[in-house]
XYZ file of C-alpha atoms in Angstrom:
153
model
C -52.053 42.907 -8.676
C -49.835 40.098 -9.170
C -45.809 40.484 -8.152
C -43.052 39.201 -11.129
C -39.946 37.188 -9.006
C -37.114 38.846 -9.547
C -34.741 36.726 -10.950
C -31.636 36.837 -8.437
C -28.184 36.020 -10.032
C -25.066 36.912 -7.837
C -22.791 34.245 -9.775
C -24.007 35.708 -12.924
C -23.235 39.219 -11.852
C -20.323 38.714 -10.333
C -19.056 37.676 -13.348
C -20.799 40.015 -15.391
C -18.620 42.697 -13.737
C -15.451 41.303 -13.932
C -16.161 40.187 -17.365
C -16.572 44.276 -18.772
C -13.716 45.567 -18.758
C -10.692 45.355 -21.210
C -10.256 42.330 -23.224
C -13.199 40.735 -21.351
C -16.865 41.747 -22.507
C -19.730 40.031 -22.878
C -20.623 36.640 -22.779
C -17.886 34.732 -24.317
C -15.515 36.879 -22.050
C -17.564 34.853 -19.149
C -17.103 31.413 -20.471
C -13.029 31.733 -20.326
C -13.048 33.503 -17.302
C -14.642 30.444 -15.724
C -13.218 27.721 -17.650
C -9.832 28.814 -16.907
C -11.166 28.496 -13.537
C -12.502 24.975 -13.145
C -9.207 24.422 -15.010
C -6.906 25.887 -12.635
C -9.240 23.901 -9.438
C -8.767 20.481 -11.515
C -4.748 20.705 -11.899
C -4.585 21.721 -8.100
C -6.640 18.257 -7.625
C -4.149 16.715 -9.647
C -1.565 18.378 -8.386
C -2.142 17.453 -4.682
C -2.817 14.173 -5.258
C 0.341 13.170 -7.417
C 2.014 14.752 -4.412
C 1.018 12.104 -2.369
C 1.582 9.357 -4.529
C 5.458 10.547 -4.313
C 5.351 10.656 -0.805
C 3.896 7.225 -0.323
C 6.015 4.941 -2.859
C 8.831 4.464 -1.230
C 7.367 3.172 2.258
C 4.316 0.860 -0.187
C 7.831 -0.349 -1.912
C 9.476 -1.410 1.583
C 6.691 -3.151 2.491
C 5.749 -5.257 -0.752
C 9.959 -5.832 -0.877
C 9.608 -6.910 2.987
C 6.740 -8.870 2.086
C 7.924 -10.882 -0.833
C 10.936 -11.278 1.351
C 9.568 -13.206 3.888
C 7.261 -15.239 1.709
C 10.331 -16.530 -0.310
C 11.564 -17.953 2.355
C 9.140 -19.225 3.850
C 8.653 -21.247 1.035
C 12.226 -21.873 0.320
C 12.118 -23.770 3.642
C 9.028 -25.555 2.857
C 10.939 -26.668 -0.639
C 13.974 -28.236 1.190
C 12.105 -29.246 4.049
C 9.978 -31.074 1.193
C 13.803 -33.092 -0.253
C 14.393 -34.722 3.080
C 16.895 -34.132 5.858
C 20.900 -33.403 4.980
C 19.866 -30.983 1.535
C 20.393 -27.749 0.691
C 19.100 -25.047 -1.094
C 20.182 -21.604 -2.528
C 17.594 -18.346 -2.877
C 17.890 -14.894 -4.107
C 16.317 -12.325 -2.271
C 15.365 -8.923 -2.563
C 15.510 -6.788 0.891
C 13.684 -3.006 1.335
C 15.831 0.102 2.003
C 16.499 0.125 6.298
C 16.536 -3.942 6.755
C 18.198 -4.850 10.179
C 17.319 -8.497 10.348
C 16.329 -11.449 9.355
C 15.466 -14.015 12.545
C 13.646 -17.342 12.695
C 12.269 -18.956 15.489
C 9.798 -21.897 15.358
C 7.653 -21.698 12.257
C 7.857 -18.029 12.108
C 9.855 -15.679 9.491
C 10.462 -12.159 10.437
C 12.239 -9.013 9.203
C 13.273 -6.270 10.537
C 13.301 -3.510 8.744
C 13.220 0.519 8.515
C 11.994 2.925 11.638
C 11.167 -0.744 13.519
C 8.132 -2.775 11.469
C 8.217 -5.835 10.675
C 6.907 -8.304 8.135
C 6.601 -11.867 8.567
C 5.588 -15.449 7.323
C 4.774 -18.893 8.886
C 6.043 -21.898 8.062
C 4.845 -25.560 7.566
C 8.474 -26.674 9.089
C 9.620 -25.359 12.385
C 12.866 -23.229 11.737
C 16.245 -23.266 13.544
C 15.865 -20.245 15.687
C 18.587 -18.041 14.341
C 19.141 -14.242 13.467
C 21.360 -13.103 10.341
C 22.138 -9.399 10.488
C 21.540 -8.168 6.630
C 20.967 -5.256 4.483
C 19.185 -3.472 1.580
C 19.336 -5.031 -1.685
C 19.174 -8.568 -3.764
C 21.392 -11.036 -1.018
C 22.047 -14.533 -1.499
C 20.325 -17.158 1.392
C 20.456 -20.551 1.830
C 17.678 -22.950 3.372
C 19.517 -26.083 4.701
C 17.584 -29.044 6.284
C 18.940 -30.382 9.618
C 17.182 -32.751 12.041
C 13.972 -31.673 11.553
C 14.231 -28.218 11.133
C 15.767 -25.431 8.307
C 18.238 -23.669 8.842
C 18.841 -20.165 6.804
C 21.483 -18.655 6.780
């Protein structure tokens, strides 16, 4: 005698019990319940990703603004040094929220902002050592090439 293997379908039995009462009767009820479950899962996953992106957007914006501002300062320092001694240029930078200071020394420009974070960039020419107190938002700065060094104000 051969024994026939029994089909074990735990999911089907469970869903069958849920779908056999009320207006969920038969196969259509099971399919609609499964569809609702899958849709709910994807909605929860999308909500998690969306909330994470909202929370990290502010930090990413500040990092991008700080990196852009130090790059502009370094590029304008290179430009003004190429114009020669006594030259001066004005330029605008947008500083991130929580900006505390802009510091220049050697060939490095640093922006200190929110919670002790630092963004920096290198220049081909040397800077006079200085620190400019700054706050968030658009600022007009100047870079002057005096006696072989760039002075940022």
